[in-house]
XYZ file of C-alpha atoms in Angstrom:
759
model
C 29.631 -24.824 39.842
C 25.860 -24.839 40.123
C 24.614 -25.474 36.575
C 21.053 -24.156 35.958
C 18.556 -26.760 34.795
C 16.209 -25.886 31.944
C 12.730 -27.376 31.695
C 12.249 -28.956 28.287
C 9.422 -30.631 26.424
C 9.168 -32.713 23.263
C 8.101 -30.629 20.276
C 8.350 -32.974 17.312
C 9.130 -36.562 16.517
C 10.156 -38.127 13.210
C 9.603 -41.879 13.079
C 11.691 -43.807 10.561
C 11.416 -47.440 9.617
C 13.152 -48.277 12.846
C 13.856 -45.661 15.465
C 12.822 -42.031 15.812
C 14.356 -38.601 15.957
C 13.111 -36.650 18.963
C 13.295 -32.864 19.108
C 13.185 -31.215 22.546
C 13.159 -27.502 23.254
C 13.877 -25.336 26.286
C 13.374 -21.606 26.759
C 15.927 -19.042 27.884
C 14.003 -16.052 29.223
C 14.455 -12.627 27.676
C 16.307 -9.734 29.357
C 18.362 -12.101 31.485
C 22.063 -12.988 31.239
C 22.746 -16.206 29.403
C 24.444 -18.720 31.715
C 27.706 -20.196 30.426
C 26.401 -23.706 30.866
C 22.899 -25.178 31.120
C 21.631 -28.670 31.716
C 18.605 -30.569 30.282
C 17.487 -33.523 32.390
C 15.143 -36.447 31.914
C 16.560 -37.810 28.659
C 15.978 -41.545 28.029
C 18.806 -43.977 28.695
C 18.290 -45.597 25.300
C 19.195 -42.539 23.253
C 22.177 -42.740 20.898
C 24.921 -40.545 22.325
C 26.496 -39.913 18.942
C 23.216 -38.594 17.480
C 22.668 -35.722 19.901
C 22.639 -32.309 18.280
C 21.904 -28.812 19.693
C 21.072 -25.482 18.130
C 19.810 -22.116 19.326
C 16.912 -20.249 17.685
C 15.365 -16.916 18.354
C 14.260 -13.582 16.895
C 16.014 -10.299 16.971
C 19.541 -9.433 18.046
C 22.581 -11.652 18.244
C 21.757 -15.125 19.405
C 23.871 -17.126 21.870
C 26.182 -19.740 20.345
C 26.305 -23.321 21.521
C 29.987 -24.102 22.024
C 30.015 -27.618 23.445
C 27.617 -30.494 24.111
C 28.234 -33.349 26.506
C 26.006 -36.261 27.548
C 26.020 -37.074 31.249
C 24.196 -39.365 33.673
C 22.140 -37.825 36.430
C 19.357 -38.682 38.799
C 15.932 -38.478 37.261
C 13.877 -35.370 38.079
C 10.339 -36.171 39.418
C 7.567 -35.246 37.008
C 4.288 -34.490 38.766
C 2.357 -35.230 35.614
C 3.389 -38.897 35.637
C 1.962 -41.622 37.862
C 4.077 -42.993 40.762
C 6.805 -45.488 39.915
C 5.041 -48.281 41.793
C 1.290 -48.876 41.464
C 0.405 -49.097 45.174
C -3.309 -49.558 44.426
C -2.644 -52.557 42.219
C -0.243 -54.050 44.739
C -2.836 -53.687 47.493
C -5.472 -55.341 45.320
C -3.145 -58.282 44.628
C -2.393 -58.629 48.301
C -6.079 -58.621 49.127
C -6.751 -61.362 46.608
C -3.965 -63.526 48.043
C -5.218 -62.897 51.626
C -8.794 -63.873 50.713
C -7.538 -66.980 48.914
C -5.581 -68.003 52.041
C -8.655 -67.472 54.288
C -10.796 -69.483 51.931
C -8.304 -72.338 51.858
C -8.181 -72.306 55.691
C -11.987 -72.500 55.987
C -12.223 -75.249 53.430
C -9.609 -77.223 55.350
C -11.629 -76.799 58.588
C -14.828 -77.897 56.863
C -13.088 -80.987 55.491
C -11.892 -81.934 59.022
C -15.388 -81.525 60.468
C -16.909 -83.556 57.702
C -14.584 -86.397 58.599
C -16.161 -86.586 62.096
C -18.378 -89.684 62.312
C -20.337 -91.663 64.927
C -18.730 -94.980 65.549
C -20.992 -98.019 65.393
C -21.875 -99.833 68.590
C -19.488 -102.737 69.123
C -20.848 -106.208 68.609
C -21.745 -108.017 71.810
C -20.498 -111.364 72.777
C -22.529 -114.375 71.896
C -25.079 -115.183 74.551
C -24.597 -111.718 76.210
C -27.119 -108.888 76.187
C -26.392 -106.014 73.779
C -24.289 -103.142 75.152
C -25.882 -99.868 76.028
C -25.725 -97.267 73.240
C -24.718 -93.618 74.109
C -27.552 -92.117 72.091
C -27.373 -88.658 73.648
C -23.681 -88.316 72.947
C -24.123 -89.408 69.391
C -26.901 -86.903 68.830
C -24.787 -84.150 70.364
C -21.910 -84.955 68.047
C -24.144 -84.915 64.997
C -25.709 -81.612 66.060
C -22.264 -80.074 66.659
C -21.124 -81.197 63.233
C -24.185 -79.763 61.503
C -23.825 -76.456 63.305
C -20.196 -76.074 62.438
C -20.749 -77.041 58.786
C -23.580 -74.514 58.536
C -21.420 -71.750 60.062
C -18.508 -72.527 57.772
C -20.796 -72.640 54.662
C -22.049 -69.144 55.487
C -18.533 -67.869 55.940
C -17.335 -69.540 52.769
C -20.207 -68.098 50.766
C -19.455 -64.625 52.028
C -15.777 -65.127 51.426
C -16.386 -66.293 47.851
C -18.295 -63.072 47.127
C -15.478 -60.963 48.612
C -12.910 -62.891 46.663
C -14.838 -62.496 43.390
C -15.076 -58.735 43.924
C -11.390 -58.501 44.769
C -10.425 -60.433 41.629
C -12.606 -58.205 39.473
C -11.010 -55.106 41.027
C -7.522 -56.564 40.459
C -8.360 -57.420 36.857
C -9.741 -53.915 36.310
C -6.597 -52.337 37.665
C -4.352 -54.616 35.606
C -6.311 -53.793 32.446
C -6.096 -50.090 33.220
C -2.367 -50.352 33.797
C -1.913 -52.374 30.614
C -3.834 -49.811 28.529
C -2.020 -46.849 30.124
C 1.469 -45.615 29.329
C 4.524 -47.299 30.722
C 6.025 -43.955 31.575
C 6.269 -43.756 35.356
C 7.585 -41.402 37.982
C 11.284 -42.020 38.437
C 12.502 -43.768 41.566
C 14.850 -41.891 43.879
C 17.900 -43.900 42.790
C 16.937 -44.154 39.082
C 19.368 -42.755 36.442
C 18.575 -40.746 33.340
C 20.764 -39.127 30.748
C 21.285 -35.409 30.732
C 22.712 -32.914 28.227
C 25.280 -30.337 29.338
C 25.345 -27.424 26.858
C 27.935 -24.671 26.953
C 26.698 -21.324 25.649
C 28.382 -17.993 24.821
C 26.495 -14.750 24.416
C 27.927 -11.308 23.714
C 24.729 -9.518 24.755
C 21.609 -10.090 26.790
C 18.835 -11.387 24.509
C 15.850 -9.103 24.271
C 13.476 -11.935 23.210
C 13.104 -15.493 24.461
C 15.658 -17.915 23.035
C 14.887 -21.530 22.294
C 17.538 -24.209 22.911
C 16.671 -27.148 20.663
C 18.073 -30.642 21.369
C 17.743 -33.526 18.924
C 18.546 -37.178 19.539
C 17.835 -40.598 18.141
C 16.019 -43.332 20.097
C 15.580 -46.967 18.994
C 12.472 -49.102 19.033
C 9.863 -47.014 17.183
C 7.958 -48.657 14.290
C 5.001 -47.666 12.132
C 2.726 -49.061 9.387
C 0.211 -47.216 7.151
C -3.573 -47.583 7.147
C -6.386 -45.721 5.434
C -10.078 -44.758 5.687
C -12.013 -43.847 2.530
C -15.346 -42.046 2.937
C -17.621 -41.950 -0.118
C -20.577 -39.650 -0.550
C -24.017 -41.061 -1.144
C -24.091 -39.904 -4.742
C -20.677 -41.448 -5.374
C -19.276 -38.099 -6.640
C -16.399 -37.446 -4.222
C -14.328 -39.292 -1.662
C -12.299 -38.260 1.354
C -9.057 -40.180 1.775
C -7.829 -40.230 5.369
C -4.261 -41.429 5.846
C -3.764 -43.134 9.157
C -0.939 -45.144 10.769
C -0.274 -47.511 13.631
C 2.726 -46.427 15.661
C 4.489 -48.210 18.529
C 7.206 -46.802 20.810
C 8.728 -47.799 24.135
C 11.341 -45.168 24.799
C 10.312 -44.505 28.414
C 8.901 -40.994 27.631
C 5.382 -40.256 26.348
C 4.942 -38.261 23.167
C 2.212 -35.861 24.199
C 1.018 -33.128 21.815
C 3.936 -33.549 19.410
C 4.233 -32.769 15.739
C 4.606 -36.218 14.239
C 6.254 -37.063 10.937
C 6.498 -40.585 9.547
C 9.247 -41.443 7.092
C 9.867 -44.521 4.942
C 13.630 -43.982 5.053
C 16.186 -45.606 7.379
C 17.346 -43.481 10.254
C 20.969 -44.350 9.509
C 22.365 -46.121 6.479
C 25.862 -46.429 5.095
C 26.033 -45.329 1.484
C 29.148 -45.178 -0.635
C 29.094 -41.912 -2.589
C 29.899 -42.266 -6.282
C 33.227 -40.973 -7.395
C 34.447 -40.317 -10.916
C 37.748 -42.067 -11.272
C 40.423 -40.716 -13.578
C 40.937 -42.728 -16.784
C 44.595 -43.595 -17.184
C 46.355 -45.452 -19.950
C 48.847 -48.029 -18.864
C 49.187 -50.982 -16.562
C 46.294 -51.439 -14.208
C 47.059 -50.342 -10.661
C 45.291 -51.390 -7.451
C 42.856 -48.754 -6.139
C 44.168 -46.426 -3.507
C 42.443 -47.132 -0.234
C 41.153 -44.176 1.733
C 41.992 -44.058 5.410
C 40.514 -42.026 8.181
C 43.872 -41.594 9.904
C 46.801 -39.414 9.078
C 50.132 -38.918 10.693
C 50.012 -36.516 13.684
C 51.825 -33.217 13.464
C 55.328 -33.022 14.750
C 55.935 -31.405 18.141
C 52.993 -32.640 20.079
C 55.159 -32.979 23.171
C 55.843 -29.238 23.092
C 52.169 -28.530 23.877
C 52.936 -29.022 27.582
C 56.097 -26.931 27.685
C 54.342 -23.909 29.234
C 52.633 -26.173 31.787
C 55.935 -27.703 32.823
C 57.617 -24.313 32.987
C 55.085 -22.080 34.756
C 52.209 -24.088 36.233
C 54.095 -26.663 38.258
C 55.603 -24.689 41.080
C 57.064 -21.556 39.520
C 59.915 -23.144 37.690
C 60.747 -25.703 35.059
C 59.023 -28.891 35.994
C 61.277 -31.897 36.042
C 59.430 -35.043 35.017
C 60.455 -38.221 36.760
C 62.802 -40.097 34.452
C 62.300 -43.706 33.786
C 64.603 -45.639 36.151
C 67.425 -47.282 34.320
C 67.808 -50.940 35.158
C 71.100 -52.424 36.121
C 73.412 -53.302 33.258
C 72.348 -56.585 31.845
C 74.642 -59.531 31.492
C 72.781 -60.590 28.399
C 75.820 -59.818 26.292
C 78.282 -61.868 28.349
C 76.246 -64.892 29.441
C 76.359 -66.643 26.100
C 78.622 -69.592 25.744
C 80.887 -69.241 22.726
C 80.863 -72.533 20.972
C 80.254 -73.969 17.538
C 77.029 -75.792 18.389
C 75.007 -73.718 15.994
C 73.353 -74.916 12.787
C 74.694 -73.661 9.571
C 71.346 -72.186 8.707
C 71.394 -70.203 11.954
C 74.816 -68.908 11.126
C 73.618 -67.761 7.728
C 70.456 -66.204 9.143
C 71.399 -64.365 12.343
C 67.749 -63.643 13.098
C 66.747 -67.297 13.551
C 66.003 -68.471 17.088
C 67.900 -71.570 17.987
C 67.134 -74.139 20.691
C 70.663 -74.682 21.979
C 71.021 -71.260 23.576
C 74.627 -70.773 22.370
C 76.290 -68.348 20.014
C 79.352 -68.631 17.845
C 82.253 -66.149 17.684
C 80.874 -64.811 14.392
C 77.481 -64.196 15.985
C 79.119 -62.562 18.997
C 80.740 -60.054 16.631
C 77.356 -59.319 15.071
C 75.862 -58.613 18.519
C 78.702 -56.292 19.454
C 78.337 -54.405 16.165
C 74.569 -53.976 16.730
C 75.216 -52.747 20.254
C 77.602 -50.072 18.981
C 75.063 -48.962 16.326
C 72.401 -48.751 19.012
C 74.500 -46.547 21.254
C 75.285 -44.267 18.280
C 71.586 -44.002 17.421
C 70.766 -43.026 21.016
C 73.416 -40.307 21.064
C 72.264 -38.750 17.736
C 70.298 -35.449 18.009
C 66.619 -35.445 17.019
C 65.704 -34.864 13.364
C 65.034 -31.315 12.256
C 61.295 -32.129 11.828
C 60.991 -32.405 15.587
C 61.231 -35.166 18.124
C 60.528 -38.713 17.056
C 56.828 -39.536 17.339
C 55.208 -42.656 18.476
C 52.128 -44.258 16.929
C 49.520 -41.821 18.240
C 51.580 -38.672 17.942
C 53.329 -38.511 21.355
C 56.992 -37.689 21.630
C 58.729 -40.976 22.066
C 61.160 -41.029 24.949
C 64.744 -42.312 24.663
C 64.717 -46.054 24.177
C 65.576 -47.844 27.442
C 67.900 -50.857 27.539
C 66.689 -53.955 25.779
C 65.632 -55.738 28.886
C 63.360 -52.994 30.119
C 59.636 -53.503 29.827
C 57.913 -50.231 28.837
C 54.089 -50.092 28.867
C 52.618 -51.579 25.656
C 51.537 -49.042 23.091
C 48.030 -49.113 21.614
C 47.521 -50.663 18.187
C 48.967 -48.545 15.370
C 46.627 -46.681 13.037
C 46.622 -47.689 9.394
C 49.248 -45.359 8.053
C 50.548 -45.656 4.574
C 53.983 -44.784 5.834
C 54.029 -47.692 8.350
C 56.280 -50.407 6.844
C 55.268 -54.038 6.758
C 57.360 -56.132 9.112
C 59.119 -59.447 8.656
C 59.138 -61.328 11.967
C 61.642 -63.752 13.271
C 60.899 -67.420 13.439
C 59.938 -67.103 17.144
C 57.901 -64.306 18.644
C 59.100 -64.647 22.221
C 62.727 -64.061 23.180
C 64.840 -67.087 23.811
C 68.085 -67.424 25.713
C 70.021 -67.967 22.493
C 71.395 -65.826 19.776
C 68.009 -65.247 18.186
C 66.601 -63.687 21.397
C 69.586 -61.467 21.862
C 69.527 -60.334 18.298
C 65.729 -59.774 18.476
C 66.128 -57.578 21.539
C 68.984 -55.666 20.020
C 67.255 -55.005 16.721
C 64.015 -54.171 18.531
C 65.800 -51.508 20.548
C 67.629 -50.263 17.482
C 64.521 -49.841 15.360
C 62.259 -48.743 18.151
C 60.112 -51.862 18.399
C 57.861 -52.794 21.242
C 60.773 -54.109 23.258
C 62.616 -50.819 23.107
C 59.881 -48.272 22.583
C 57.440 -47.807 19.653
C 57.672 -48.467 15.982
C 54.731 -50.416 14.764
C 56.493 -53.718 14.087
C 55.793 -56.847 16.064
C 58.252 -57.822 18.769
C 61.508 -58.846 17.242
C 60.554 -57.494 13.810
C 62.597 -56.149 10.936
C 61.227 -53.552 8.533
C 60.739 -54.694 4.980
C 61.349 -51.643 2.824
C 59.818 -52.949 -0.339
C 56.234 -53.759 0.685
C 53.357 -51.449 1.568
C 50.524 -52.280 3.977
C 47.206 -53.013 2.389
C 44.609 -52.865 5.184
C 41.746 -50.584 6.027
C 41.143 -48.770 9.271
C 39.488 -50.727 12.052
C 36.152 -49.238 13.229
C 37.444 -48.596 16.739
C 40.371 -46.637 15.293
C 38.023 -44.292 13.481
C 35.743 -43.708 16.527
C 37.006 -40.189 17.053
C 34.391 -39.441 19.727
C 35.815 -42.215 21.927
C 39.375 -40.904 21.881
C 40.629 -39.200 25.004
C 43.627 -36.949 25.646
C 45.346 -37.916 28.926
C 46.175 -35.211 31.429
C 49.513 -33.489 31.763
C 50.511 -35.818 34.615
C 49.996 -38.991 32.546
C 52.953 -40.780 31.007
C 51.316 -40.775 27.573
C 50.280 -37.137 27.558
C 49.953 -35.644 24.148
C 48.726 -38.931 22.620
C 45.115 -39.837 21.976
C 43.992 -43.041 23.660
C 40.914 -45.136 23.014
C 38.610 -45.185 26.059
C 36.601 -48.242 26.931
C 32.816 -48.180 26.965
C 32.551 -48.464 30.738
C 35.063 -45.645 31.240
C 33.019 -43.389 28.951
C 29.765 -44.023 30.882
C 31.539 -43.466 34.180
C 32.820 -40.222 32.699
C 29.240 -39.313 31.963
C 28.105 -40.053 35.521
C 26.890 -36.860 37.035
C 25.457 -38.382 40.160
C 26.546 -36.828 43.416
C 26.877 -38.664 46.747
C 26.798 -42.096 45.109
C 29.146 -44.475 46.909
C 27.985 -47.903 45.610
C 29.202 -49.459 42.394
C 26.822 -48.986 39.435
C 26.916 -51.297 36.428
C 26.263 -48.484 33.962
C 26.840 -50.609 30.876
C 24.278 -53.183 31.850
C 21.824 -50.466 32.805
C 22.036 -48.738 29.450
C 22.069 -52.002 27.518
C 18.871 -53.072 29.247
C 17.174 -49.744 28.400
C 18.181 -50.133 24.738
C 16.964 -53.741 24.608
C 13.608 -52.785 26.110
C 13.229 -49.930 23.616
C 14.021 -52.187 20.661
C 11.261 -54.578 21.692
C 8.594 -51.998 20.913
C 5.844 -53.580 18.857
C 7.155 -57.021 19.619
C 3.639 -58.468 19.878
C 3.299 -58.098 16.117
C 1.441 -55.772 13.767
C -2.364 -55.698 13.693
C -3.831 -58.009 11.003
C -3.275 -57.086 7.370
C -0.852 -54.258 8.203
C 2.590 -54.010 6.624
C 5.640 -52.023 7.734
C 6.380 -48.947 5.666
C 8.942 -49.388 2.896
C 10.511 -47.269 0.171
C 8.734 -46.991 -3.171
C 10.973 -47.895 -6.072
C 13.997 -46.649 -4.129
C 12.421 -43.286 -3.215
C 11.565 -42.311 0.361
C 8.724 -40.046 1.470
C 7.469 -38.415 4.587
C 3.912 -38.133 5.918
C 3.337 -35.309 8.352
C 0.415 -35.265 10.780
C -1.882 -32.271 10.524
C -2.660 -32.144 14.243
C -0.682 -32.803 17.399
C -0.463 -36.452 18.313
C -0.290 -38.332 21.581
C 1.509 -41.709 21.663
C 2.117 -43.367 25.079
C 5.249 -45.274 25.761
C 3.813 -48.733 26.198
C 5.272 -50.722 23.292
C 1.861 -51.354 21.716
C 0.544 -50.115 18.381
C -1.788 -47.146 18.473
C -3.887 -45.942 15.520
C -3.445 -42.219 14.838
C -4.750 -39.837 12.129
C -2.284 -38.129 9.841
C -4.087 -36.129 7.144
C -7.191 -35.963 5.018
C -7.642 -35.029 1.319
C -10.659 -34.979 -0.965
C -10.625 -36.318 -4.500
C -13.210 -36.966 -7.279
C -14.187 -40.572 -7.970
C -15.540 -42.564 -10.842
C -18.078 -45.324 -10.145
C -18.015 -48.437 -12.335
C -19.431 -51.951 -12.529
C -17.886 -55.099 -13.926
C -19.357 -58.562 -14.553
C -17.980 -61.788 -15.996
C -21.220 -63.687 -16.887
C -19.235 -66.695 -18.101
C -18.158 -67.274 -14.476
C -20.856 -65.549 -12.388
C -23.846 -63.263 -12.954
C -22.927 -61.135 -9.902
C -22.181 -57.509 -10.837
C -19.325 -56.041 -8.801
C -19.135 -52.350 -7.978
C -15.833 -50.457 -7.847
C -14.644 -46.861 -7.671
C -11.611 -45.303 -9.278
C -10.119 -42.359 -7.432
C -6.927 -40.326 -7.830
C -4.266 -40.309 -5.191
C -4.587 -36.787 -3.757
C -1.095 -36.836 -2.194
C 2.287 -35.974 -3.581
C 3.503 -39.148 -1.953
C 2.493 -42.702 -2.818
C -0.215 -44.589 -1.008
C 1.670 -47.495 0.565
C 0.151 -50.972 0.842
C -2.160 -51.286 3.813
C -5.746 -51.913 4.966
C -8.489 -49.413 4.175
C -11.891 -49.034 5.820
C -14.580 -48.024 3.285
C -17.521 -45.872 4.341
C -20.515 -44.784 2.275
C -22.390 -41.751 3.599
C -20.899 -42.308 7.029
C -21.927 -45.957 7.223
C -19.263 -48.676 7.342
C -19.345 -50.841 4.208
C -16.260 -53.100 4.171
C -12.500 -53.312 4.548
C -10.147 -53.699 1.600
C -6.410 -53.956 1.019
C -4.920 -51.089 -0.949
C -2.052 -51.751 -3.265
C 0.733 -49.213 -3.729
C -0.386 -46.211 -5.759
C 2.073 -43.651 -7.175
C 1.782 -39.923 -6.349
C -1.224 -38.464 -8.078
C -1.892 -41.903 -9.589
C -5.121 -43.862 -9.868
C -6.501 -46.234 -7.243
C -9.267 -48.835 -7.777
C -11.232 -50.117 -4.844
C -13.798 -52.851 -4.983
C -17.085 -52.267 -3.156
C -18.698 -55.710 -3.372
C -21.776 -56.976 -5.266
C -24.392 -54.528 -6.621
C -27.853 -56.060 -6.070
C -29.681 -53.479 -8.236
C -28.105 -54.753 -11.487
C -29.124 -58.142 -12.849
C -27.319 -60.043 -15.662
C -28.318 -63.204 -17.476
C -26.340 -65.208 -20.073
C -27.752 -67.690 -22.590
C -25.820 -69.717 -25.183
C -26.882 -71.657 -28.275
C -24.885 -74.332 -30.016
C -25.328 -75.721 -33.548
C -23.095 -78.169 -35.373
C -23.166 -78.132 -39.211
C -21.352 -79.967 -41.998
C -19.246 -77.703 -44.190
C -16.826 -78.003 -47.035
C -17.108 -79.161 -50.635
C -17.784 -82.781 -49.773
C -18.889 -82.169 -46.201
C -15.453 -83.071 -44.953
C -15.364 -80.409 -42.190
C -17.515 -79.424 -39.247
C -18.713 -75.930 -38.379
C -19.338 -75.497 -34.640
C -21.464 -72.409 -34.214
C -21.811 -70.766 -30.774
C -24.243 -67.897 -30.056
C -23.876 -65.851 -26.852
C -26.654 -63.624 -25.535
C -26.168 -61.387 -22.454
C -28.935 -59.293 -20.976
C -28.167 -56.464 -18.492
C -31.074 -55.041 -16.422
C -30.653 -51.878 -14.425
C -33.015 -51.772 -11.431
C -31.392 -48.722 -9.819
C -32.594 -45.103 -9.969
C -29.616 -43.781 -11.979
C -27.841 -44.838 -15.196
C -24.892 -47.116 -14.792
C -21.779 -47.912 -16.852
C -21.245 -51.658 -16.955
C -18.206 -53.570 -18.248
C -19.123 -57.050 -19.441
C -16.129 -59.324 -19.938
C -16.192 -62.387 -22.184
C -13.634 -64.909 -23.363
C -13.442 -66.934 -26.591
C -11.467 -70.114 -27.132
C -7.843 -69.485 -28.064
C -5.750 -71.476 -30.517
C -2.257 -72.662 -29.808
C 0.540 -72.225 -32.305
C 0.658 -74.665 -35.258
C -3.018 -75.578 -34.887
C -3.551 -75.440 -38.657
C -6.481 -77.871 -38.736
C -8.613 -75.693 -36.432
C -10.036 -72.316 -37.416
C -11.795 -69.759 -35.231
C -14.026 -67.146 -36.913
C -15.758 -64.408 -34.972
C -19.108 -63.573 -36.405
C -21.578 -60.826 -35.658
C -21.090 -58.840 -32.434
C -23.706 -56.426 -31.240
C -22.737 -53.876 -29.963
C -19.063 -53.922 -30.870
C -16.579 -55.083 -28.303
C -12.808 -54.600 -27.821
C -9.961 -56.957 -26.981
C -9.221 -57.157 -23.273
C -5.853 -57.866 -21.607
C -5.718 -57.810 -17.823
C -2.922 -55.907 -16.091
C -2.101 -58.276 -13.285
C -2.347 -61.647 -15.038
C -2.168 -63.172 -18.516
C -5.371 -63.917 -20.381
C -5.812 -64.921 -24.041
C -9.025 -64.485 -26.015
C -10.466 -61.782 -23.744
C -13.075 -59.249 -24.932
C -15.267 -56.735 -23.168
C -18.309 -54.578 -23.716
C -18.601 -51.178 -22.160
C -22.227 -50.121 -22.200
C -24.414 -47.605 -20.412
C -27.749 -48.796 -19.177
C -30.355 -46.160 -18.342
C -32.261 -46.361 -15.084
C -34.961 -48.974 -15.128
C -34.066 -50.338 -18.546
C -32.395 -53.397 -20.110
C -29.758 -53.898 -22.743
C -28.965 -57.006 -24.755
C -25.496 -58.009 -25.946
C -24.825 -60.753 -28.465
C -21.790 -62.380 -30.075
C -21.256 -65.319 -32.434
C -18.150 -67.360 -33.128
C -17.577 -70.461 -35.263
C -14.955 -73.162 -34.771
C -14.090 -75.150 -37.937
C -12.458 -78.560 -37.604
C -12.111 -81.657 -39.728
C -15.148 -83.899 -39.883
C -13.059 -86.908 -38.815
C -11.887 -85.238 -35.570
C -13.308 -83.952 -32.369
C -12.167 -81.225 -29.980
C -10.601 -82.373 -26.751
C -13.242 -81.937 -24.078
C -16.116 -81.884 -26.536
C -17.042 -79.836 -29.561
C -19.406 -77.635 -27.587
C -17.352 -74.910 -25.901
C -20.247 -73.110 -24.144
């Protein structure tokens, strides 16, 4: 069947702490019949198959209903908006650089060989003989040839160096352009992508366009908050711009999408609270919940009509399991008394001698008779006997038959706990024979299903206490075999590779494809988004006191799929501000300027860097601490040069007491604040007095005259004793003086550690 392909685009993206929820939409045209099945192509390989959801939206009339959704693998559809899969221009530039480098190396080697040419010296003549004739013309010709060749090679090398430099610059430019661009590329002809197969049902033709919306999770998206605070020149209002740095490497660009950033986890396991009943009596162990329950009876009857009518016009006879030849296992035992007493008392114990006694032979014959009676009994009224996954269990074959092993049993409360024999494998002695007989009698693995290990006996008094394994609760991975399969009617767990091959929608593919490695590689690449690290001073988004918030962008956002962090704007809000100044003249006479503003959002301002602007001019960068919704934020703006502060102290030591037995250490503090700006300012001047430890009875501290009055000061973020502060308003172009006096009284025979003068 030719399934129509719908063109889809990404509408919105929600980025969580890790991972993102992508929302795609496709349009079904109005006044046209709705196809029973449609296909959406071009989905990334890294998407989570279990997270895919589909819905249908529209206006007017009865909307089509999405009946089924399946994820398949298909060849990627070329997108003309994307660049080609291979950058041919960059490859050509790299080849040109290598070619020029090879030519340069060849010319340099030639020049080195020519430089090695030299004129040999005239050989020494024999003593008493006239000197030999020198070939002057040949030597001059050789030197001239050498100079000409070197000059020619130097010109070629100089020209080649210029070409090589230009080629390297062009290659570096192309590499930088490719690095800055998105990693999303045109798909290769053999490249695979995931696709969504959606089954639709419509009772009428829609009169308006219908939107098919597909949502899925992708890994590897991260984000961190950032801010920009713009202050007006008069310091009356501020504009708080919330920004973020986002990285994603999903293989598809997010172009013109509605972006939402969340501090929550995309998926998190949370145990819901449950009110337990209060009971009086002995404490009982908690009842464990299980995701499995016993299958309904009669699952084998689901295929009765198929066997009766769809297999050739008559009742379909299934091929019976061939019965093996009668086994001599009952008659091959040697009847002797070479059996331990313990083995005689415990018939289920495997012995090493391989012999049975007459008493044990009687036990075997009795078990064989019970087995034959159990086989001849009709099925229970509740239906045929079921195996572990709900299939009708066939008649147990003889003990020596080897039926296919059943899958692991689900954690059922009705499954009894088994008591195994001393040996798991069958031996040739009485224990092996008894194990096989009992296994067939109770329906164990040797004789057809039951849930006990091979050679096991049911223990009726104990209950299993184990939870369901994760693979047993993976309902989406269970498959129902076809009617021709031997285990039809029973759910079987499919392997990962089988599921991906099931998804394969590629036609005319004859070679083997390692689908698991292909998808694992795509997921690994996506999870490495932002692997180069956050920009300086940025922090990943986190919950605030256990509460999660979302930040929605006001305008469409573009984020390329390159794995790097990109700064994007989210929203802007205006808020009034309050300008203030603070100085600690005891430590420094610099006056620091700060602003207090209210958080204009209904969500907290998360920790992150903030760029501060005044009247459009950049001032500085600061780190914002977390601020609650509608809470107050304080931002420091640096030193204010228009306000000057000076601090002077005076110290005087006097004798006190009736007989002059004590000392009075008087300290006078004078602070002068001068406002050189054109507007009045509110200045907070912080001071600190000496503090006394507990049980310092011999030392007294008296605070004298303070003008104007001050108030005790306790910082919020650190502990400080003896702190005081003035809050004064200084008019423009004026000065204000502050003074305080305190006296320390000690015994005249003692001295303060560090000196009596504290200022």
